[in-house]
Short mmCIF file of C-alpha atoms (C1' of nucleotides) and ligand atoms in Angstrom, two decimals:
data_model
loop_
_atom_site.label_atom_id
_atom_site.label_comp_id
_atom_site.label_asym_id
_atom_site.label_seq_id
_atom_site.Cartn_x
_atom_site.Cartn_y
_atom_site.Cartn_z
CA MET A 174 -20.67 22.29 -18.30
CA PRO A 175 -17.55 23.19 -20.23
CA ARG A 176 -19.30 22.32 -23.49
CA GLY A 177 -16.70 20.64 -25.65
CA PHE A 178 -14.30 19.46 -23.06
CA GLY A 179 -12.86 16.20 -24.09
CA VAL A 180 -16.12 15.46 -25.81
CA GLY A 181 -15.15 13.15 -28.66
CA PRO A 182 -16.46 9.65 -28.15
CA HIS A 183 -13.33 8.11 -26.70
CA TRP A 184 -12.65 4.40 -26.70
CA TRP A 185 -13.78 4.10 -23.12
CA CYS A 186 -17.26 5.56 -23.65
CA ASN A 187 -18.71 2.22 -24.66
CA ARG A 188 -17.27 0.58 -21.60
CA PHE A 189 -19.09 3.12 -19.48
CA GLN A 190 -22.38 2.94 -21.28
CA ASP A 191 -22.39 -0.85 -21.34
CA ALA A 192 -21.79 -0.91 -17.62
CA GLY A 193 -24.46 1.74 -17.03
CA PHE A 194 -22.11 4.36 -15.64
CA ARG A 195 -22.51 8.00 -16.56
CA ILE A 196 -19.89 9.78 -18.60
CA THR A 197 -19.15 12.87 -16.54
CA VAL A 198 -16.73 15.75 -16.87
CA PRO A 199 -14.54 14.68 -13.94
CA ARG A 200 -14.31 11.14 -15.27
CA GLN A 201 -13.36 12.31 -18.73
CA ALA A 202 -10.78 14.69 -17.36
CA ILE A 203 -9.16 11.97 -15.27
CA LEU A 204 -9.13 9.49 -18.12
CA ASP A 205 -7.76 12.14 -20.46
CA LEU A 206 -4.91 12.81 -18.09
CA LEU A 207 -4.10 9.14 -17.56
CA ASN A 208 -4.27 8.64 -21.29
CA ARG A 209 -1.73 11.33 -21.94
CA THR A 210 0.91 10.43 -19.37
CA HIS A 211 3.18 7.47 -18.84
CA GLU A 212 3.93 8.35 -15.25
CA HIS A 213 2.72 6.49 -12.21
CA LEU A 214 0.49 9.14 -10.71
CA SER A 215 -0.93 9.26 -7.19
CA ALA A 216 -4.49 10.36 -6.50
CA GLU A 217 -3.21 13.73 -5.42
CA ASP A 218 -1.00 14.09 -8.50
CA ILE A 219 -4.10 13.51 -10.59
CA TYR A 220 -6.17 15.89 -8.50
CA LEU A 221 -3.63 18.70 -8.86
CA GLU A 222 -3.18 18.17 -12.58
CA VAL A 223 -6.88 17.93 -13.39
CA HIS A 224 -7.53 20.88 -11.10
CA LYS A 225 -5.56 23.11 -13.47
CA ILE A 226 -7.97 22.53 -16.32
CA TYR A 227 -11.11 21.80 -14.29
CA PRO A 228 -10.84 23.59 -10.94
CA ALA A 229 -14.20 22.36 -9.68
CA ILE A 230 -12.88 18.82 -9.28
CA GLY A 231 -12.77 17.40 -5.77
CA LEU A 232 -10.16 15.01 -4.39
CA THR A 233 -12.94 12.72 -3.25
CA THR A 234 -14.12 12.34 -6.80
CA VAL A 235 -10.63 11.48 -7.92
CA TYR A 236 -10.48 8.66 -5.39
CA ARG A 237 -13.94 7.45 -6.31
CA THR A 238 -13.25 7.55 -10.03
CA LEU A 239 -9.97 5.71 -9.67
CA GLU A 240 -11.63 2.98 -7.66
CA LEU A 241 -14.27 2.66 -10.37
CA LEU A 242 -11.67 2.51 -13.12
CA VAL A 243 -9.69 -0.13 -11.25
CA ASN A 244 -12.83 -2.21 -10.80
CA MET A 245 -13.63 -1.83 -14.49
CA GLY A 246 -10.15 -3.03 -15.30
CA LEU A 247 -9.23 0.17 -17.11
CA VAL A 248 -6.61 1.19 -14.59
CA PHE A 249 -3.92 -0.61 -12.60
CA LYS A 250 -3.31 0.32 -8.98
CA PHE A 251 0.15 -0.16 -7.53
CA ASP A 252 1.93 0.21 -4.24
CA PHE A 253 5.56 1.13 -4.64
CA GLY A 254 6.14 1.49 -0.93
CA ASP A 255 5.94 5.25 -0.52
CA GLY A 256 2.66 5.22 1.36
CA ARG A 257 0.40 6.28 -1.47
CA ALA A 258 -1.24 4.31 -4.25
CA ARG A 259 -0.12 4.87 -7.83
CA TYR A 260 -2.27 4.51 -10.92
CA GLU A 261 -1.62 3.67 -14.54
CA LEU A 262 -3.98 3.22 -17.48
CA SER A 263 -4.13 -0.44 -18.42
CA GLN A 264 -5.24 -0.16 -22.03
CA GLY A 265 -5.98 2.09 -24.95
CA PRO A 266 -3.78 3.55 -27.65
CA GLY A 267 -0.70 5.20 -26.26
CA THR A 268 -0.56 2.76 -23.39
CA LEU A 269 2.70 0.99 -22.69
CA LYS A 270 2.89 -2.68 -23.58
CA HIS A 271 2.51 -5.24 -20.83
CA HIS A 272 5.32 -4.46 -18.44
CA HIS A 273 6.53 -4.65 -14.88
CA HIS A 274 8.43 -2.42 -12.49
CA LEU A 275 11.83 -1.76 -11.08
CA VAL A 276 11.44 0.21 -7.84
CA CYS A 277 14.33 2.11 -6.25
CA THR A 278 14.12 1.75 -2.49
CA GLY A 279 16.43 4.74 -2.18
CA CYS A 280 14.58 7.49 -4.03
CA GLY A 281 11.35 5.83 -5.06
CA ARG A 282 12.03 6.05 -8.79
CA VAL A 283 10.09 3.54 -10.82
CA ILE A 284 11.27 2.14 -14.14
CA ASP A 285 8.98 0.28 -16.51
CA TYR A 286 10.64 -2.71 -18.12
CA THR A 287 9.54 -5.13 -20.80
CA GLU A 288 12.64 -7.32 -21.02
CA PHE A 289 11.94 -11.05 -20.99
CA ILE A 290 8.23 -10.36 -21.04
CA GLU A 291 7.72 -13.10 -23.60
CA GLN A 292 9.46 -15.76 -21.57
CA GLU A 293 7.70 -14.42 -18.53
CA LYS A 294 4.32 -14.71 -20.20
CA GLU A 295 4.92 -18.37 -20.79
CA LEU A 296 5.93 -19.00 -17.22
CA VAL A 297 3.06 -16.93 -15.91
CA HIS A 298 0.57 -18.86 -17.98
CA ARG A 299 1.85 -22.20 -16.82
CA THR A 300 1.89 -20.99 -13.23
CA GLU A 301 -1.61 -19.59 -13.52
CA ARG A 302 -2.91 -22.84 -14.93
CA GLU A 303 -1.26 -24.86 -12.18
CA LEU A 304 -2.32 -22.56 -9.35
CA SER A 305 -5.88 -22.21 -10.59
CA ARG A 306 -6.20 -25.96 -10.55
CA LYS A 307 -4.36 -26.71 -7.34
CA TYR A 308 -5.84 -23.95 -5.20
CA ASN A 309 -9.10 -23.51 -7.09
CA PHE A 310 -8.15 -19.86 -7.43
CA LYS A 311 -9.36 -17.72 -10.34
CA ILE A 312 -6.46 -15.51 -11.31
CA ASP A 313 -7.24 -12.09 -12.77
CA SER A 314 -3.88 -10.39 -12.91
CA HIS A 315 -0.35 -10.49 -11.64
CA GLN A 316 2.29 -8.03 -10.50
CA ILE A 317 6.03 -8.40 -10.58
CA GLN A 318 8.40 -5.88 -9.18
CA PHE A 319 12.10 -5.82 -8.52
CA LEU A 320 13.35 -3.76 -5.61
CA GLY A 321 16.82 -2.28 -5.45
CA LEU A 322 18.89 0.81 -5.96
CA CYS A 323 18.95 2.97 -9.03
CA HIS A 324 22.08 4.38 -10.60
CA ASN A 325 22.11 7.51 -8.46
CA CYS A 326 21.25 5.86 -5.18
CA GLN A 327 24.01 3.29 -5.56
CA LYS A 328 26.72 5.94 -5.29
CA GLU A 329 25.21 7.75 -2.34
CA ASN A 330 25.35 4.62 -0.18
CA LYS A 331 29.06 4.64 -1.05
CA MET B 1089 13.28 -7.72 32.97
CA PRO B 1090 11.61 -11.08 32.52
CA ARG B 1091 14.89 -12.84 33.17
CA GLY B 1092 14.90 -15.87 30.92
CA PHE B 1093 12.48 -14.75 28.32
CA GLY B 1094 13.53 -16.03 25.01
CA VAL B 1095 17.08 -15.85 26.23
CA GLY B 1096 18.88 -18.55 24.28
CA PRO B 1097 21.33 -17.08 21.79
CA HIS B 1098 19.12 -17.28 18.72
CA TRP B 1099 20.44 -17.30 15.21
CA TRP B 1100 19.69 -13.62 14.80
CA CYS B 1101 21.77 -12.46 17.77
CA ASN B 1102 24.97 -12.32 15.75
CA ARG B 1103 23.27 -10.25 13.12
CA PHE B 1104 22.33 -7.74 15.79
CA GLN B 1105 25.68 -7.65 17.48
CA ASP B 1106 27.58 -7.34 14.22
CA ALA B 1107 25.41 -4.42 13.22
CA GLY B 1108 25.78 -2.82 16.66
CA PHE B 1109 22.11 -3.05 17.59
CA ARG B 1110 21.05 -3.98 21.08
CA ILE B 1111 19.22 -7.20 21.80
CA THR B 1112 16.19 -6.08 23.75
CA VAL B 1113 13.16 -7.83 25.16
CA PRO B 1114 10.68 -6.30 22.69
CA ARG B 1115 12.91 -7.23 19.76
CA GLN B 1116 13.28 -10.79 20.96
CA ALA B 1117 9.56 -11.12 21.57
CA ILE B 1118 8.73 -9.87 18.06
CA LEU B 1119 11.29 -12.13 16.43
CA ASP B 1120 10.11 -15.08 18.50
CA LEU B 1121 6.56 -14.52 17.34
CA LEU B 1122 7.52 -14.12 13.68
CA ASN B 1123 9.66 -17.23 13.99
CA ARG B 1124 6.79 -19.29 15.25
CA THR B 1125 4.09 -18.32 12.78
CA HIS B 1126 3.63 -18.72 9.05
CA GLU B 1127 0.96 -16.07 8.82
CA HIS B 1128 1.31 -12.66 7.23
CA LEU B 1129 0.93 -10.51 10.32
CA SER B 1130 0.23 -6.79 10.45
CA ALA B 1131 1.95 -4.51 12.95
CA GLU B 1132 -1.15 -4.53 15.08
CA ASP B 1133 -1.47 -8.33 14.91
CA ILE B 1134 2.06 -8.51 16.22
CA TYR B 1135 1.40 -5.90 18.89
CA LEU B 1136 -1.66 -7.74 20.18
CA GLU B 1137 0.04 -11.12 20.18
CA VAL B 1138 3.24 -9.94 21.84
CA HIS B 1139 1.17 -7.94 24.30
CA LYS B 1140 -0.24 -11.17 25.73
CA ILE B 1141 3.15 -12.36 26.85
CA TYR B 1142 4.84 -8.98 27.32
CA PRO B 1143 2.18 -6.39 28.15
CA ALA B 1144 4.64 -3.52 28.42
CA ILE B 1145 5.22 -3.51 24.66
CA GLY B 1146 4.19 -0.41 22.75
CA LEU B 1147 2.79 -0.28 19.23
CA THR B 1148 5.41 2.30 18.35
CA THR B 1149 8.15 -0.14 19.20
CA VAL B 1150 6.56 -2.78 17.02
CA TYR B 1151 6.64 -0.41 14.06
CA ARG B 1152 10.20 0.61 14.79
CA THR B 1153 11.40 -2.93 15.21
CA LEU B 1154 9.75 -4.09 12.03
CA GLU B 1155 11.35 -1.29 10.08
CA LEU B 1156 14.71 -2.26 11.51
CA LEU B 1157 14.21 -5.92 10.67
CA VAL B 1158 13.16 -5.06 7.13
CA ASN B 1159 16.26 -2.92 6.70
CA MET B 1160 18.41 -5.72 8.06
CA GLY B 1161 16.85 -8.06 5.55
CA LEU B 1162 15.47 -10.38 8.22
CA VAL B 1163 11.86 -9.61 7.42
CA PHE B 1164 9.84 -9.07 4.26
CA LYS B 1165 7.22 -6.34 4.14
CA PHE B 1166 4.24 -6.77 1.85
CA ASP B 1167 1.20 -4.86 0.75
CA PHE B 1168 -1.72 -7.10 -0.07
CA GLY B 1169 -4.09 -4.23 -0.70
CA ASP B 1170 -5.98 -4.12 2.57
CA GLY B 1171 -4.47 -0.87 3.76
CA ARG B 1172 -2.00 -2.28 6.24
CA ALA B 1173 1.49 -3.66 5.79
CA ARG B 1174 2.10 -7.35 6.39
CA TYR B 1175 5.32 -8.90 7.63
CA GLU B 1176 6.98 -12.28 7.25
CA LEU B 1177 10.31 -13.58 8.48
CA SER B 1178 12.66 -14.00 5.56
CA GLN B 1179 15.05 -16.58 6.95
CA GLY B 1180 15.87 -18.90 9.78
CA PRO B 1181 14.83 -22.47 10.50
CA GLY B 1182 11.13 -22.99 10.26
CA THR B 1183 10.83 -20.36 7.56
CA LEU B 1184 8.98 -21.24 4.41
CA LYS B 1185 11.06 -21.77 1.30
CA HIS B 1186 11.31 -18.99 -1.24
CA HIS B 1187 7.74 -18.40 -2.31
CA HIS B 1188 5.27 -15.92 -3.69
CA HIS B 1189 1.67 -14.98 -3.08
CA LEU B 1190 -1.82 -15.51 -4.35
CA VAL B 1191 -4.03 -12.70 -3.06
CA CYS B 1192 -7.82 -12.92 -3.05
CA THR B 1193 -9.27 -9.53 -3.94
CA GLY B 1194 -12.58 -10.68 -2.49
CA CYS B 1195 -11.73 -11.60 1.08
CA GLY B 1196 -8.05 -10.75 1.33
CA ARG B 1197 -6.91 -14.32 1.89
CA VAL B 1198 -3.28 -14.89 1.00
CA ILE B 1199 -1.89 -18.21 -0.16
CA ASP B 1200 1.82 -18.95 -0.29
CA TYR B 1201 2.85 -20.91 -3.34
CA THR B 1202 6.10 -22.47 -4.44
CA GLU B 1203 5.02 -23.99 -7.74
CA PHE B 1204 7.36 -23.29 -10.64
CA ILE B 1205 9.77 -21.56 -8.31
CA GLU B 1206 12.70 -23.31 -9.98
CA GLN B 1207 11.80 -22.17 -13.47
CA GLU B 1208 11.01 -18.79 -12.04
CA LYS B 1209 14.41 -18.54 -10.39
CA GLU B 1210 16.08 -19.03 -13.73
CA LEU B 1211 13.96 -16.39 -15.40
CA VAL B 1212 14.41 -14.02 -12.50
CA HIS B 1213 18.16 -14.41 -12.61
CA ARG B 1214 18.33 -13.75 -16.32
CA THR B 1215 16.01 -10.78 -15.94
CA GLU B 1216 18.00 -9.42 -13.03
CA ARG B 1217 21.23 -9.69 -14.98
CA GLU B 1218 19.75 -7.96 -17.98
CA LEU B 1219 18.05 -5.20 -16.02
CA SER B 1220 21.06 -4.53 -13.82
CA ARG B 1221 23.13 -4.01 -16.92
CA LYS B 1222 20.66 -2.07 -19.01
CA TYR B 1223 19.35 0.26 -16.33
CA ASN B 1224 22.39 0.19 -14.07
CA PHE B 1225 20.06 -0.88 -11.29
CA LYS B 1226 21.26 -2.99 -8.35
CA ILE B 1227 18.49 -5.48 -7.62
CA ASP B 1228 18.06 -6.65 -4.04
CA SER B 1229 14.82 -8.58 -4.15
CA HIS B 1230 11.67 -9.21 -6.10
CA GLN B 1231 8.00 -9.72 -5.41
CA ILE B 1232 5.50 -11.63 -7.48
CA GLN B 1233 1.84 -11.82 -6.66
CA PHE B 1234 -1.21 -13.08 -8.46
CA LEU B 1235 -4.51 -11.37 -7.78
CA GLY B 1236 -7.84 -13.07 -8.15
CA LEU B 1237 -10.65 -14.82 -6.36
CA CYS B 1238 -10.31 -17.71 -3.97
CA HIS B 1239 -12.57 -20.74 -3.95
CA ASN B 1240 -15.16 -19.16 -1.65
CA CYS B 1241 -15.23 -15.75 -3.26
CA GLN B 1242 -15.81 -17.22 -6.71
CA LYS B 1243 -19.23 -18.56 -5.73
CA GLU B 1244 -20.40 -15.42 -3.99
CA ASN B 1245 -19.98 -13.35 -7.15
CA LYS B 1246 -22.30 -15.94 -8.71
"C1'" DC C 1499 28.74 -1.84 38.90
"C1'" DT C 1500 28.29 2.43 36.32
"C1'" DG C 1501 27.73 5.72 32.65
"C1'" DA C 1502 26.70 6.88 27.95
"C1'" DT C 1503 23.22 6.50 24.99
"C1'" DA C 1504 20.33 3.38 22.19
"C1'" DA C 1505 15.79 1.94 22.75
"C1'" DT C 1506 11.24 2.34 24.54
"C1'" DG C 1507 6.31 3.71 25.11
"C1'" DG C 1508 2.49 6.97 25.61
"C1'" DA C 1509 0.48 10.84 23.58
"C1'" DA C 1510 0.02 13.82 19.90
"C1'" DA C 1511 0.65 14.64 15.09
"C1'" DT C 1512 0.52 13.21 10.16
"C1'" DC C 1513 -1.44 12.03 6.19
"C1'" DA C 1514 -3.70 9.03 2.74
"C1'" DT C 1515 -8.14 7.43 2.11
"C1'" DT C 1516 -13.14 6.94 3.34
"C1'" DT C 1517 -17.58 8.44 4.92
"C1'" DT C 1518 -21.40 11.69 5.26
"C1'" DC C 1519 -24.67 14.47 3.36
"C1'" DA C 1520 -26.61 18.25 0.99
"C1'" DT C 1521 -26.33 19.79 -3.92
"C1'" DT C 1522 -25.70 19.12 -8.90
"C1'" DA C 1523 -26.07 17.32 -13.38
"C1'" DA C 1524 -26.29 12.95 -16.62
"C1'" DG C 1525 -29.32 11.18 -19.70
"C1'" DG C 1526 -33.76 8.50 -20.59
"C1'" DA C 1527 -38.76 9.49 -21.04
"C1'" DG C 1528 -42.09 12.25 -22.87
"C1'" DC D 730 -36.18 20.54 -25.83
"C1'" DT D 731 -37.85 20.09 -21.01
"C1'" DC D 732 -38.59 17.14 -16.92
"C1'" DC D 733 -37.50 13.94 -13.62
"C1'" DT D 734 -35.08 10.30 -11.36
"C1'" DT D 735 -31.13 9.27 -9.25
"C1'" DA D 736 -26.15 8.58 -10.05
"C1'" DA D 737 -22.41 11.49 -9.25
"C1'" DT D 738 -20.14 15.23 -7.05
"C1'" DG D 739 -17.54 18.03 -3.60
"C1'" DA D 740 -16.77 20.11 1.00
"C1'" DA D 741 -16.10 18.88 5.47
"C1'" DA D 742 -15.57 15.62 8.94
"C1'" DA D 743 -14.14 11.00 10.24
"C1'" DT D 744 -11.07 7.14 10.06
"C1'" DG D 745 -7.14 4.48 10.62
"C1'" DA D 746 -2.42 3.23 9.78
"C1'" DT D 747 1.99 4.97 10.57
"C1'" DT D 748 5.23 8.60 12.35
"C1'" DT D 749 7.01 12.03 15.40
"C1'" DC D 750 8.02 13.94 20.02
"C1'" DC D 751 10.02 13.58 24.20
"C1'" DA D 752 10.66 12.20 28.82
"C1'" DT D 753 12.02 7.71 30.88
"C1'" DT D 754 14.26 3.17 30.87
"C1'" DA D 755 17.38 -0.53 30.10
"C1'" DT D 756 21.38 -2.46 27.32
"C1'" DC D 757 26.03 -3.48 27.53
"C1'" DA D 758 31.01 -1.84 27.00
"C1'" DG D 759 34.41 -0.57 30.09
MN1 MN E 2441 4.28 1.17 -15.30
MN1 MN E 2442 4.24 -15.66 2.48
ZN1 ZN E 2443 17.10 5.83 -6.55
ZN1 ZN E 2444 -11.57 -14.87 -1.10
#
DNA sequence: CTGATAATGGAAATCATTTTCATTAAGGAG
DNA sequence: CTCCTTAATGAAAATGATTTCCATTATCAG
């Protein structure tokens, strides 16, 4: 109902229409939020944030929408080991370039990195080609993450 | 109490003694199982399997032991997206070489692969060096996984 | 062998995510 | 613009993996 919410025809509207999904207020609000942050938000983070501007939102809808977005390939879902899934927009203007993650096992901090992404791309492509052939496996995406201790957490453990 | 269970002084006994942890029957049983399988077992898988040979085991102990083993670096913990953690022995004879995973998003099947591990090692080392320096981040380990559809699941989706 | 206490296991508690189901609202047809 | 079909929503309850509590047990140094 909030006439004129995030109404402009965003880049994702076509994706929805083509797939036959309805463009609803909750979906727009969630996409708007993801589009405007670079953080790795949990479902609850998103619920709380969207709730501020659209209090009628339900946590269930957040989960459902995120699942839809992941299936559509618009959103990445990650597990950084803290017991809750984290989400990040995969495309669109304002989105970070292709990157991977550095996860601190001490405090949970996550750093996006893009170093060596070019060399990595090459290796990944070769590996994908080889694995697809050898295991007859159709590869859609990949995840790379380094686990360790961030600056702060290194001191604490002496 | 089962005198003569998996009693022989296994390779991990020193690790336990050095760290001041006790070598108990449940711990031995869990390590024995992990040592003898190449599967990616969940805590409950392990509980059920160990339960056959040592019925007194409790699920709580399985979780606690696995956490300990992960902290000691003897076991890897993975999330393949099916809502439960999976565990794999990280070292010892009989352990697979350094490898990564191919995860089917259709049926959950996980394939270990070692292709291009040598080239990968090089890249990983360079990346680690660079990231450690740039972000002052002490890297302990890394995970790489490819997501996609296995042979069977490709057909089903037409 | 014995004592201090680390480790265990059952039951209850947590907590993220999913399911259920009655209600609402996209959006195509008219 | 109004109607109508039905996809989408949200509150509440259910689920299911993992954690916490706490009384009891078993390891192992002395
Ligand atoms: Mn990121
Ligand atoms: Mn493996
Ligand atoms: Zn940290
Ligand atoms: Zn499959």
